[in-house]
Short mmCIF file of C-alpha atoms in Angstrom, two decimals:
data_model
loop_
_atom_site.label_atom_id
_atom_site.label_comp_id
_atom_site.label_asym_id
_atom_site.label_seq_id
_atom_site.Cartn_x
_atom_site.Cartn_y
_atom_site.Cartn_z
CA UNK Z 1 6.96 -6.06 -7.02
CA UNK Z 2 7.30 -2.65 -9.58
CA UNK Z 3 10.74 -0.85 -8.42
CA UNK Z 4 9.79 2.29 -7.20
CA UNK Z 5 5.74 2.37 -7.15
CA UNK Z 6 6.10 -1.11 -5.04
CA UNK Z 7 2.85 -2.29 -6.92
CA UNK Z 8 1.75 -6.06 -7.06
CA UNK Z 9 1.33 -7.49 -10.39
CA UNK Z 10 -2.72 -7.49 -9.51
CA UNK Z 11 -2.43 -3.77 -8.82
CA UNK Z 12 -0.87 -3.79 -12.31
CA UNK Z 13 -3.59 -5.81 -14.09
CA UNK Z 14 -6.38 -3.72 -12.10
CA UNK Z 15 -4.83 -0.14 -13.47
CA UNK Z 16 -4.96 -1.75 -17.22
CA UNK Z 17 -7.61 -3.89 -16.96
CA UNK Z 18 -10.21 -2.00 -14.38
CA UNK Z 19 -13.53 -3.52 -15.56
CA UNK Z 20 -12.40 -7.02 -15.93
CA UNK Z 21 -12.18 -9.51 -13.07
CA UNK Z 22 -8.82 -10.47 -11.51
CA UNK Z 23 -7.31 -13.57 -9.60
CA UNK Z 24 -4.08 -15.05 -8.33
CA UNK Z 25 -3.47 -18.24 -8.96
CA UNK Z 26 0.05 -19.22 -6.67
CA UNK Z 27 1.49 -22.37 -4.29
CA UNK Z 28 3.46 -24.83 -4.19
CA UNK Z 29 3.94 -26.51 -7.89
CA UNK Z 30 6.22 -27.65 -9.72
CA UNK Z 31 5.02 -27.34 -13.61
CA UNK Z 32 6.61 -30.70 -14.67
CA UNK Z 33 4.83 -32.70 -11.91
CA UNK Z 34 1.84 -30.95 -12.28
CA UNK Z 35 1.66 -31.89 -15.76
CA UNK Z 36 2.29 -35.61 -14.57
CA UNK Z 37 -0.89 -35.77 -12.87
CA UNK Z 38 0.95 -35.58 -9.42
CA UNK Z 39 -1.17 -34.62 -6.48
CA UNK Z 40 -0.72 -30.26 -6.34
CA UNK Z 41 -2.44 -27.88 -3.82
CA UNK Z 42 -2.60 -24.39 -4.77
CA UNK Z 43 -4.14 -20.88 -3.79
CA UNK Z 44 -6.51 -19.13 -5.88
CA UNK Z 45 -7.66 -15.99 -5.14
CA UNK Z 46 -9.77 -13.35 -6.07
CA UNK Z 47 -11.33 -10.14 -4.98
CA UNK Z 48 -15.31 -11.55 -4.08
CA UNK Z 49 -15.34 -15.33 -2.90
CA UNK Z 50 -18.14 -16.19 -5.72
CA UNK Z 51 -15.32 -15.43 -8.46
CA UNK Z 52 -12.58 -17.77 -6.45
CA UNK Z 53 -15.29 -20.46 -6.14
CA UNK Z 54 -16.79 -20.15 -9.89
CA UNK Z 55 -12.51 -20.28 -11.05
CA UNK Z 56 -11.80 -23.12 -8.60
CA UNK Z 57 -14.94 -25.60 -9.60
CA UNK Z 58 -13.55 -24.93 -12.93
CA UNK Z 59 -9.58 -25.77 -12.53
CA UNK Z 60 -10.64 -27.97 -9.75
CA UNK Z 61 -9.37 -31.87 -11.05
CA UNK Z 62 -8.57 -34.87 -8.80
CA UNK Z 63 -4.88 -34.42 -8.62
CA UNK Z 64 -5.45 -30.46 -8.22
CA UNK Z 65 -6.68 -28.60 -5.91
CA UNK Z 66 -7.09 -24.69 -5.73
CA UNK Z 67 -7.85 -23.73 -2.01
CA UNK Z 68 -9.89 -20.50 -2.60
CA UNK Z 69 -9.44 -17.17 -1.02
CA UNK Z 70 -9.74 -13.48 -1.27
CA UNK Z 71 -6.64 -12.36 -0.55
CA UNK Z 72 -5.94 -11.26 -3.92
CA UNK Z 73 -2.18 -9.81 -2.16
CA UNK Z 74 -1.57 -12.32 0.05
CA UNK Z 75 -1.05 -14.91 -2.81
CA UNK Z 76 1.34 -12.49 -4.27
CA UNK Z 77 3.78 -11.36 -1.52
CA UNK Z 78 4.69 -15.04 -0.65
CA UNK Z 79 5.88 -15.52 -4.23
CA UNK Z 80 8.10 -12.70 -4.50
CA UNK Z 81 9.58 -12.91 -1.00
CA UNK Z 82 10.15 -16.90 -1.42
CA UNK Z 83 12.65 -16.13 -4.31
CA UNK Z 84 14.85 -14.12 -2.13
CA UNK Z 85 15.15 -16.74 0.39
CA UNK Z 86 15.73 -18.97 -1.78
CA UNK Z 87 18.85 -17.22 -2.84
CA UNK Z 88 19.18 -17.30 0.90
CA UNK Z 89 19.08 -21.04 1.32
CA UNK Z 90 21.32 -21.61 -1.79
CA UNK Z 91 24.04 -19.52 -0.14
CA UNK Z 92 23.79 -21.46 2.75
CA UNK Z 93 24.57 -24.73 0.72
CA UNK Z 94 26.87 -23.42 -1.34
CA UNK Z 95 28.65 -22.51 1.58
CA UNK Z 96 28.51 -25.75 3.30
CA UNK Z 97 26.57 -24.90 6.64
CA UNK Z 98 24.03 -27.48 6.44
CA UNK Z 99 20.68 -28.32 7.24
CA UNK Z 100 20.33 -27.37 10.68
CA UNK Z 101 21.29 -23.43 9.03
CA UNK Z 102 19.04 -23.86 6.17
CA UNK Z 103 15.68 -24.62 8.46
CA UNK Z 104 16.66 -21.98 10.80
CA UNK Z 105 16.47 -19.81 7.65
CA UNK Z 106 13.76 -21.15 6.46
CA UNK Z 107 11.83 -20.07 9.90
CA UNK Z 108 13.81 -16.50 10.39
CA UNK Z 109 12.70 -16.17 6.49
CA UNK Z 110 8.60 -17.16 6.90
CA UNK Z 111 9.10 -14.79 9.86
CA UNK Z 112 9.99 -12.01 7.63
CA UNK Z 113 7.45 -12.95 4.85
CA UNK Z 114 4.76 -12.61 7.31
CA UNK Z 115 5.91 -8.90 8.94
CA UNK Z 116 5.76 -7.83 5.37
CA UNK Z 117 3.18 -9.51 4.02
CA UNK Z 118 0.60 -7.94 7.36
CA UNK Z 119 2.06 -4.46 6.80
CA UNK Z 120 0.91 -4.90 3.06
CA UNK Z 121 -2.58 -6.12 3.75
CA UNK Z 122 -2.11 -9.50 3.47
CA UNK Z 123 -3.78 -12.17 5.95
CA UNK Z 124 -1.57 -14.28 7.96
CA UNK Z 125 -3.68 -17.17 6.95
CA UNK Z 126 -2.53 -16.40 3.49
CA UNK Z 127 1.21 -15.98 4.04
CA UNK Z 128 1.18 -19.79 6.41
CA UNK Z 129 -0.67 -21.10 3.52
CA UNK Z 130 0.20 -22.60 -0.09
CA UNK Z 131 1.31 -19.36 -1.73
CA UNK Z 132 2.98 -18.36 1.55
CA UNK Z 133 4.72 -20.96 3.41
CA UNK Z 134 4.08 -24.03 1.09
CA UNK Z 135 5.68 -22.56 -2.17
CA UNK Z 136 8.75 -21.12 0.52
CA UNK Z 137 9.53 -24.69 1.56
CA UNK Z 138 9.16 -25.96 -1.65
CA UNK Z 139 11.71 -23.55 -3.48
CA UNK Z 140 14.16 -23.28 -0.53
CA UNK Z 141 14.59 -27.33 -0.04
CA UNK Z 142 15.13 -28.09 -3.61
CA UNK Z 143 18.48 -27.40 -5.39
CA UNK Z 144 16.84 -26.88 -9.02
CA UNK Z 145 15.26 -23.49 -8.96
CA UNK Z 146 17.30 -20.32 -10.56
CA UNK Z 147 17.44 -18.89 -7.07
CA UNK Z 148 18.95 -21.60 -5.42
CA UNK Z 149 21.84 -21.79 -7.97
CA UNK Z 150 22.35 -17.84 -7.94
CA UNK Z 151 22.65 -18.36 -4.02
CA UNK Z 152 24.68 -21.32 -4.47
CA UNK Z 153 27.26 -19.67 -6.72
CA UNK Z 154 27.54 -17.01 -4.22
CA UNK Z 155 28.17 -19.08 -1.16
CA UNK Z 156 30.82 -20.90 -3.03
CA UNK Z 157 32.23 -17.36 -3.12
CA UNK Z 158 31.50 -16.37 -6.69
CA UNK Z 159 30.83 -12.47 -6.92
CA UNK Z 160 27.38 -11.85 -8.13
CA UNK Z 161 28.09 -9.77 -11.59
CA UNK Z 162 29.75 -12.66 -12.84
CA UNK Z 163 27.12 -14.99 -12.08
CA UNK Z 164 24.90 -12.71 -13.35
CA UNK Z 165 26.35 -12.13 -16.44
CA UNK Z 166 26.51 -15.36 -16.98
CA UNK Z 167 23.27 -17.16 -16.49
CA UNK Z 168 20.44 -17.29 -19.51
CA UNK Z 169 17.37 -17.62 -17.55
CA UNK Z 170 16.17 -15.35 -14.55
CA UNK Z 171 16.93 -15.21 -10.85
CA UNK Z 172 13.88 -13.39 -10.08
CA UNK Z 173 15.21 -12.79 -6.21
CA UNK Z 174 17.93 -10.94 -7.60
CA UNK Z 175 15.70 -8.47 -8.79
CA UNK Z 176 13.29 -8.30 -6.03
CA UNK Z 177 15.63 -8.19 -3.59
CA UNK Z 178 16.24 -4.72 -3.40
CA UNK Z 179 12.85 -3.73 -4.50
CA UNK Z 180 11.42 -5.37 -1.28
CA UNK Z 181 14.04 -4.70 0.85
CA UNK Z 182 12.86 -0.80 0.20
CA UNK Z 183 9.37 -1.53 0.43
CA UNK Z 184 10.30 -3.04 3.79
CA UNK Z 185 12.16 0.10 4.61
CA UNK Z 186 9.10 2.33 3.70
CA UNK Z 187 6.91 0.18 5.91
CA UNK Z 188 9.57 0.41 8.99
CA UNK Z 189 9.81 -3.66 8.92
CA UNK Z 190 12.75 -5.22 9.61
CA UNK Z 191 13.95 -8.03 6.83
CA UNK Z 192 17.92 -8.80 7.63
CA UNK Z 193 17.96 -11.46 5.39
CA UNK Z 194 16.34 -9.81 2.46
CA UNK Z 195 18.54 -6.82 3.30
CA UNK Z 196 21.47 -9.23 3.34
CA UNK Z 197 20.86 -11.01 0.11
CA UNK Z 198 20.34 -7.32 -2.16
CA UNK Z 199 23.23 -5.99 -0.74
CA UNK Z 200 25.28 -9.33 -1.91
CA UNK Z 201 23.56 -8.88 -5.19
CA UNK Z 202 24.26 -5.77 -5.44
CA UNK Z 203 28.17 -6.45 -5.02
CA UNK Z 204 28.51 -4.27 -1.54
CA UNK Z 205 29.69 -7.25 0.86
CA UNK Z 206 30.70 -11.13 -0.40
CA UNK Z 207 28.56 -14.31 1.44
CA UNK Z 208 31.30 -14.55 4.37
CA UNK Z 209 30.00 -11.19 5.36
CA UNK Z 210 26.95 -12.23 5.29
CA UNK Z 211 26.72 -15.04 7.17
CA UNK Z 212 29.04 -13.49 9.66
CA UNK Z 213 26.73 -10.58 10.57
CA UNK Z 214 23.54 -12.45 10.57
CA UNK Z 215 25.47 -15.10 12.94
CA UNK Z 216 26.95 -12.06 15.46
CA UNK Z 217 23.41 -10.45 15.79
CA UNK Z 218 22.51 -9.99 19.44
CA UNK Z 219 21.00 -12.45 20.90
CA UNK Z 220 17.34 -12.16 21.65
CA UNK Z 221 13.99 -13.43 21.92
CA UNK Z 222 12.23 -15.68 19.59
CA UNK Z 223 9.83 -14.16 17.57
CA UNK Z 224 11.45 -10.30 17.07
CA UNK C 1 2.81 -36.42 24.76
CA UNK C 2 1.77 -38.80 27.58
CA UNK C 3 -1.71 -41.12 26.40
CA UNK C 4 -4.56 -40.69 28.73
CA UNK C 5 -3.15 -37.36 30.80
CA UNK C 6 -2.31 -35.70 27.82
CA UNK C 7 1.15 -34.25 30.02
CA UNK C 8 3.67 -32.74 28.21
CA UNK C 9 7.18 -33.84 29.57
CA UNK C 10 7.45 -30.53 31.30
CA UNK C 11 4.32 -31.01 33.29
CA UNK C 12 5.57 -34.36 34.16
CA UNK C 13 8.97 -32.83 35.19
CA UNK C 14 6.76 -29.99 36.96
CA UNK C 15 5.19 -32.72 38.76
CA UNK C 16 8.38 -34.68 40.08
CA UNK C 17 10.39 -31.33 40.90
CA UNK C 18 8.36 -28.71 41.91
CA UNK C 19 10.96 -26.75 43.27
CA UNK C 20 13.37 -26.81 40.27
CA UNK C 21 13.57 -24.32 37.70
CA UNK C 22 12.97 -26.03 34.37
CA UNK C 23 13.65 -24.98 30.84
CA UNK C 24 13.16 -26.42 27.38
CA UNK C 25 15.70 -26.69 24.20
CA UNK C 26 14.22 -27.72 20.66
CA UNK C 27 14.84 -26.59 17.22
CA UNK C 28 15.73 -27.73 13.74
CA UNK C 29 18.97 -29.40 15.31
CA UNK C 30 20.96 -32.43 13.76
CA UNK C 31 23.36 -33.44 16.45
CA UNK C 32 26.08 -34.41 13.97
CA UNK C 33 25.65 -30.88 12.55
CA UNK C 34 25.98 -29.29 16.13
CA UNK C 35 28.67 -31.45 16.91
CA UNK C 36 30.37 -30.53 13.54
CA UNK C 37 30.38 -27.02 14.49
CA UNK C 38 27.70 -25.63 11.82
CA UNK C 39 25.65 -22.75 12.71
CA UNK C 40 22.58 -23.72 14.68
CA UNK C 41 19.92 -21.76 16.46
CA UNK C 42 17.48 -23.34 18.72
CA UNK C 43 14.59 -22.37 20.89
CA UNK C 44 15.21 -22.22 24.97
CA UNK C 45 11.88 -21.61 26.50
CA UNK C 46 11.87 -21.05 30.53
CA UNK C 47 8.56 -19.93 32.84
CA UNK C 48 10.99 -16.59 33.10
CA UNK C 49 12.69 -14.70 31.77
CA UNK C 50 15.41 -14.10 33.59
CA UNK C 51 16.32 -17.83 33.53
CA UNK C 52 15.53 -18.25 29.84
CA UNK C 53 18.44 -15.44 29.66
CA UNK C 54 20.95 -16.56 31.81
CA UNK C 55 20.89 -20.62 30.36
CA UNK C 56 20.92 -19.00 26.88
CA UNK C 57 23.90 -16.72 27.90
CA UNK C 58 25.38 -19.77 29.47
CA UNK C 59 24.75 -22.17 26.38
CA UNK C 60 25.91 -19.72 23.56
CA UNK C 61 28.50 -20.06 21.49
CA UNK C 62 29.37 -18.46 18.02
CA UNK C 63 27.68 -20.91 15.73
CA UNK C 64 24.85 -22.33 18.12
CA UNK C 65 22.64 -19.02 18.77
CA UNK C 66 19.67 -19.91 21.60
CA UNK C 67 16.60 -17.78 21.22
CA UNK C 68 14.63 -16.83 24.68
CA UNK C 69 11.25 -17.69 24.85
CA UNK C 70 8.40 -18.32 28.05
CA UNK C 71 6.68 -20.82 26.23
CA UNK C 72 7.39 -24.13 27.22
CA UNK C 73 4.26 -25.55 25.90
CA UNK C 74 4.70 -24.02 22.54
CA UNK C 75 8.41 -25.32 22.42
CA UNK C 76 7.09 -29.06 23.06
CA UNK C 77 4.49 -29.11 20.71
CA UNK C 78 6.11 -28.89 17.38
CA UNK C 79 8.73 -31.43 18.43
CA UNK C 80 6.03 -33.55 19.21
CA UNK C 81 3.31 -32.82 16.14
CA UNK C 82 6.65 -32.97 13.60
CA UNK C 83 7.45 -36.26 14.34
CA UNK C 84 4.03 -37.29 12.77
CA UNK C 85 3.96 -35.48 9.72
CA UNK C 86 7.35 -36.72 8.74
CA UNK C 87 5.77 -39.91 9.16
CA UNK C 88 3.03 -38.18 6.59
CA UNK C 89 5.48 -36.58 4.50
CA UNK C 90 7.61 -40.60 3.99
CA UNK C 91 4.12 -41.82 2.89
CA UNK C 92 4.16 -38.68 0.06
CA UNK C 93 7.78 -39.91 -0.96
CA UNK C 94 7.34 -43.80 -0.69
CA UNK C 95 4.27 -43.57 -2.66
CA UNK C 96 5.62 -41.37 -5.34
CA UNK C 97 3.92 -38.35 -5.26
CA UNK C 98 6.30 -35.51 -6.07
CA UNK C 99 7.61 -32.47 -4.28
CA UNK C 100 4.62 -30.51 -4.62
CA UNK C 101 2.42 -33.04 -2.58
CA UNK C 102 5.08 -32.64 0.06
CA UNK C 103 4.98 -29.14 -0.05
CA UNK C 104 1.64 -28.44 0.47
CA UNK C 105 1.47 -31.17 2.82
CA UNK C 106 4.04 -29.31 5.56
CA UNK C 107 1.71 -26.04 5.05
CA UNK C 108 -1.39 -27.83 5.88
CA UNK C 109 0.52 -29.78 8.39
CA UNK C 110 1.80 -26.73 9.59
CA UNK C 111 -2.21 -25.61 9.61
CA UNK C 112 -2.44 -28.42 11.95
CA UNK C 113 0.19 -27.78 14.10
CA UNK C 114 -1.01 -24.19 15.21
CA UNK C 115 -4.51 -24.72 15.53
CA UNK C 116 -3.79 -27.59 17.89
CA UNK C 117 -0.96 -25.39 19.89
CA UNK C 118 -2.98 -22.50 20.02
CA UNK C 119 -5.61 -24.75 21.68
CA UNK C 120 -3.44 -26.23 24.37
CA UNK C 121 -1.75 -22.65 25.34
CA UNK C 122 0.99 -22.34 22.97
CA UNK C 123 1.88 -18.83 21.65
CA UNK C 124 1.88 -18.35 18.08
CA UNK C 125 5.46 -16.73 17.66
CA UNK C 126 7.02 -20.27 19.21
CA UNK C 127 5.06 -22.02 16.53
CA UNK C 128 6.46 -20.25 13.82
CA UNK C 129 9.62 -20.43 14.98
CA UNK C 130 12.30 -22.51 15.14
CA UNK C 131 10.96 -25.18 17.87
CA UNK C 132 7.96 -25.00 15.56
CA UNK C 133 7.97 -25.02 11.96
CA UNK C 134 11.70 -24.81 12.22
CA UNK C 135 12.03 -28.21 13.06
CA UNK C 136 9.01 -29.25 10.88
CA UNK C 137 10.89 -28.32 8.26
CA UNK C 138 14.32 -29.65 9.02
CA UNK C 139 12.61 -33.39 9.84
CA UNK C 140 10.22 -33.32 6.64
CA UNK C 141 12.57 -32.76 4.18
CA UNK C 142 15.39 -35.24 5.20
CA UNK C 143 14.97 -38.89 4.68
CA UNK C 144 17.37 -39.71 7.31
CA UNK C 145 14.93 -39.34 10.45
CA UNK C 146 13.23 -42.90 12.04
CA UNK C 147 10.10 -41.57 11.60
CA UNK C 148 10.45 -40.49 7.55
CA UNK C 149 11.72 -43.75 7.02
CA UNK C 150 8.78 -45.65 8.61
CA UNK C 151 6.36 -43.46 6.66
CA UNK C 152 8.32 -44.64 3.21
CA UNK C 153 7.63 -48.00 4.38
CA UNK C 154 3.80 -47.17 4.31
CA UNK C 155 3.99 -45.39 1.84
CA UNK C 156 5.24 -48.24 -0.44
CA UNK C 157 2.02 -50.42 0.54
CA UNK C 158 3.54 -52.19 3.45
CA UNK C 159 1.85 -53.24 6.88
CA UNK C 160 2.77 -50.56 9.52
CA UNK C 161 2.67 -53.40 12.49
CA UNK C 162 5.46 -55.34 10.30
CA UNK C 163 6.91 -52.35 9.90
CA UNK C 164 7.09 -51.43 13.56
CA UNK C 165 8.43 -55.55 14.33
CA UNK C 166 11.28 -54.61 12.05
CA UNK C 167 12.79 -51.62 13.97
CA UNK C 168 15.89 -51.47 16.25
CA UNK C 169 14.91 -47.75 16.84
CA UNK C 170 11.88 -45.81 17.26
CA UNK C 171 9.76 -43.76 15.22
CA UNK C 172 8.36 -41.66 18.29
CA UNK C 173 5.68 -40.63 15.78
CA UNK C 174 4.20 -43.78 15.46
CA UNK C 175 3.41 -43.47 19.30
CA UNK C 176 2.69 -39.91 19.52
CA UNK C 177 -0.16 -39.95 16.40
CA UNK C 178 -3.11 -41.63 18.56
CA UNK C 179 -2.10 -39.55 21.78
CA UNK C 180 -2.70 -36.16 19.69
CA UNK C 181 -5.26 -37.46 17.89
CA UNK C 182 -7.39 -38.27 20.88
CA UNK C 183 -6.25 -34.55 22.42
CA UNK C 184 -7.11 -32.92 19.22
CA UNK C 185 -10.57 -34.41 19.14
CA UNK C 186 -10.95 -33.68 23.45
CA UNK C 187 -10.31 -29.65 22.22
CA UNK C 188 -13.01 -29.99 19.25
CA UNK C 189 -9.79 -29.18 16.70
CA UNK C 190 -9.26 -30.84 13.13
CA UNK C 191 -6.36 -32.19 12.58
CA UNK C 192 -6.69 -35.18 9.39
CA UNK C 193 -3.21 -35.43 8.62
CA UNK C 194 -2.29 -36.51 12.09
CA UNK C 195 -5.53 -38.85 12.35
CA UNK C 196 -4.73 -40.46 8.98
CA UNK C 197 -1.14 -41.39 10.43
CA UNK C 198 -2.70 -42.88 13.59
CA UNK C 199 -5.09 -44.71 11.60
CA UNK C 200 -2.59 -45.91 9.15
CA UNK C 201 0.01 -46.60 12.35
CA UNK C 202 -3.05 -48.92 13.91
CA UNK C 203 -3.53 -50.90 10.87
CA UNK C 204 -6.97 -49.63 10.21
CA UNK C 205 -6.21 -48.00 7.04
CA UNK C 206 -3.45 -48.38 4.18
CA UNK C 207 -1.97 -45.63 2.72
CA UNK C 208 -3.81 -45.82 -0.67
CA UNK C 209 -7.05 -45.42 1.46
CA UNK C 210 -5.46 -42.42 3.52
CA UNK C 211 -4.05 -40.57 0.56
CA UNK C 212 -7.44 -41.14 -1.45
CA UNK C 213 -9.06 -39.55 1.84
CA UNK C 214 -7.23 -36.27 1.50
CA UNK C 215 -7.63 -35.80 -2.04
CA UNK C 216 -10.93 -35.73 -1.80
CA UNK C 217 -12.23 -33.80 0.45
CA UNK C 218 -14.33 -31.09 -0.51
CA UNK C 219 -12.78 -28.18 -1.73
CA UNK C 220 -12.62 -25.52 0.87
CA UNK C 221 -11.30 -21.52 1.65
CA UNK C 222 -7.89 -21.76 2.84
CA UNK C 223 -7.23 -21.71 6.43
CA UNK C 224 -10.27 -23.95 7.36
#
């Protein structure tokens, strides 16, 4: 998501590229299995179902599959938002507070995904789907993603500059962090722990902070 | 889920003590983690509110967090339904077929889940949360639960009733796959993963046959 316009790479492509047409292709996959011929299930969308279809007979082998759709933002939003909580989930191992934490996250987190994702047009079918929930489970519950490790380094109590500075490839929750955690402001949603993992990236609280205030929020009921 | 009534334990428990207030606790919750003090947060449905409240008020402590809910149904069903696609999920790993596979497996799982909750009553919110897909989650991704562990066995070609002769403990999913099953196809809903595992549990199919199955059904729009 851009920083300030909050447009979608798609919204992007359609500004440059107006006459041409567009799709999302997003889930669940790993490149290196993929390109062992291990079974992958993915989300391809695009603005009129013929376009999806035509795309997805043509990608469409035995070991993958591209469920179509035209919820061109839908596939988007779950992609950037999973990166955050992955950094989310990361923290939570690095700090030790295992698993029970993690898939509590992981539910609090899908729970946030989808607020956003239905004030941004997305359909909840969408968000619980392979670009929504799949590719959320897949990134949070393994350790190797660049999120994860960012998150990992900061639950271990490592102050995010440094770990910044020092890493050669991308954390691209660091960056969308904030963006979406404004986005989500705009929109009047509430996303404590996107807010929660910008402001550690950003260097205003540590991870004990964290954890602390999203463990001493009220009680209430599920679902809010 | 009881075979032939289709009861939920609460029903059951309605049935025997009419007069009692009842209440349900489920979530993503390792004992040995809760025991261990690490930060947990559960579901506790009651038929009101005002008990839901005053057992979560009671229960509460810093690092296990109950959420209220009304919705006992929806609280039983994902502890139920989870138990079978773990079972699903040890048949991705024992086979070999990569994170992705499991991935996309818990979303369309997942699929399953909520289509058959919504059918029998459940709200959507408890689905999502941490009774629901919480606890999907937590048991799909660790290869420590009974039921995981049978679906390895399967998974790696064996016989599910030698499977089944082998174990000191049980895999309540192996039980609870036919029961749903049958309910599923009583309320007119789809649910293949879950037939699959009954089939597979029943010795009808093998898991080469079941895995075939899914990957090749037609190619559809997400959400069907």
């Amino acid at each position: 998501m851009e920083a300030g316009s909050f447009a979608f790479p798609i919204d992007i492509a359609r500004d440059i590229c107006p006459a041409r047409p567009l799709a999302v292709l997003s889930g669940p996959t790993f490149a290196h299995e993929v390109a062992a011929g291990l079974p992958t299930a993915i989300t391809l969308a695009a603005a009129d179902a013929a376009t999806a279809e035509a795309l997805a007979q043509a990608l469409a082998r035995p070991h993958f599959r591209p469920y179509v759709s035209t919820d061109m933002i839908g596939a988007e939003i779950g992609g950037a938002v999973k990166n955050i909580l992955a950094i989310a989930c990361g923290i939570v191992d690095g700090a030790g507070l295992g698993l029970n934490a993690r898939a509590a996250l992981i539910s609090r987190g899908f729970a946030e995904m989808t607020r956003f994702g239905l004030a941004r047009g997305a359909e909840a079918e969408t968000l619980a789907g392979l670009a929504g929930l799949g590719d959320l489970v897949l990134t949070c519950t393994s350790s190797n993603s660049r999120n994860f490790t960012l998150g990992q380094g900061l639950g271990r109590g490592a102050e995010a500059a440094a770990l910044m500075a020092d890493r050669r490839t991308v954390a691209e929750g660091a960056f969308s962090a904030p963006v979406i955690a404004a986005a989500a402001r705009a929109d009047g949603i509430e996303m404590p722990i996107t807010d929660a993992v910008a402001r550690l990236v950003a260097g205003e609280i540590r991870a004990g902070e964290a954890i602390q205030a999203l463990l001493s929020r009220p009680l209430r009921p599920e679902g809010r």
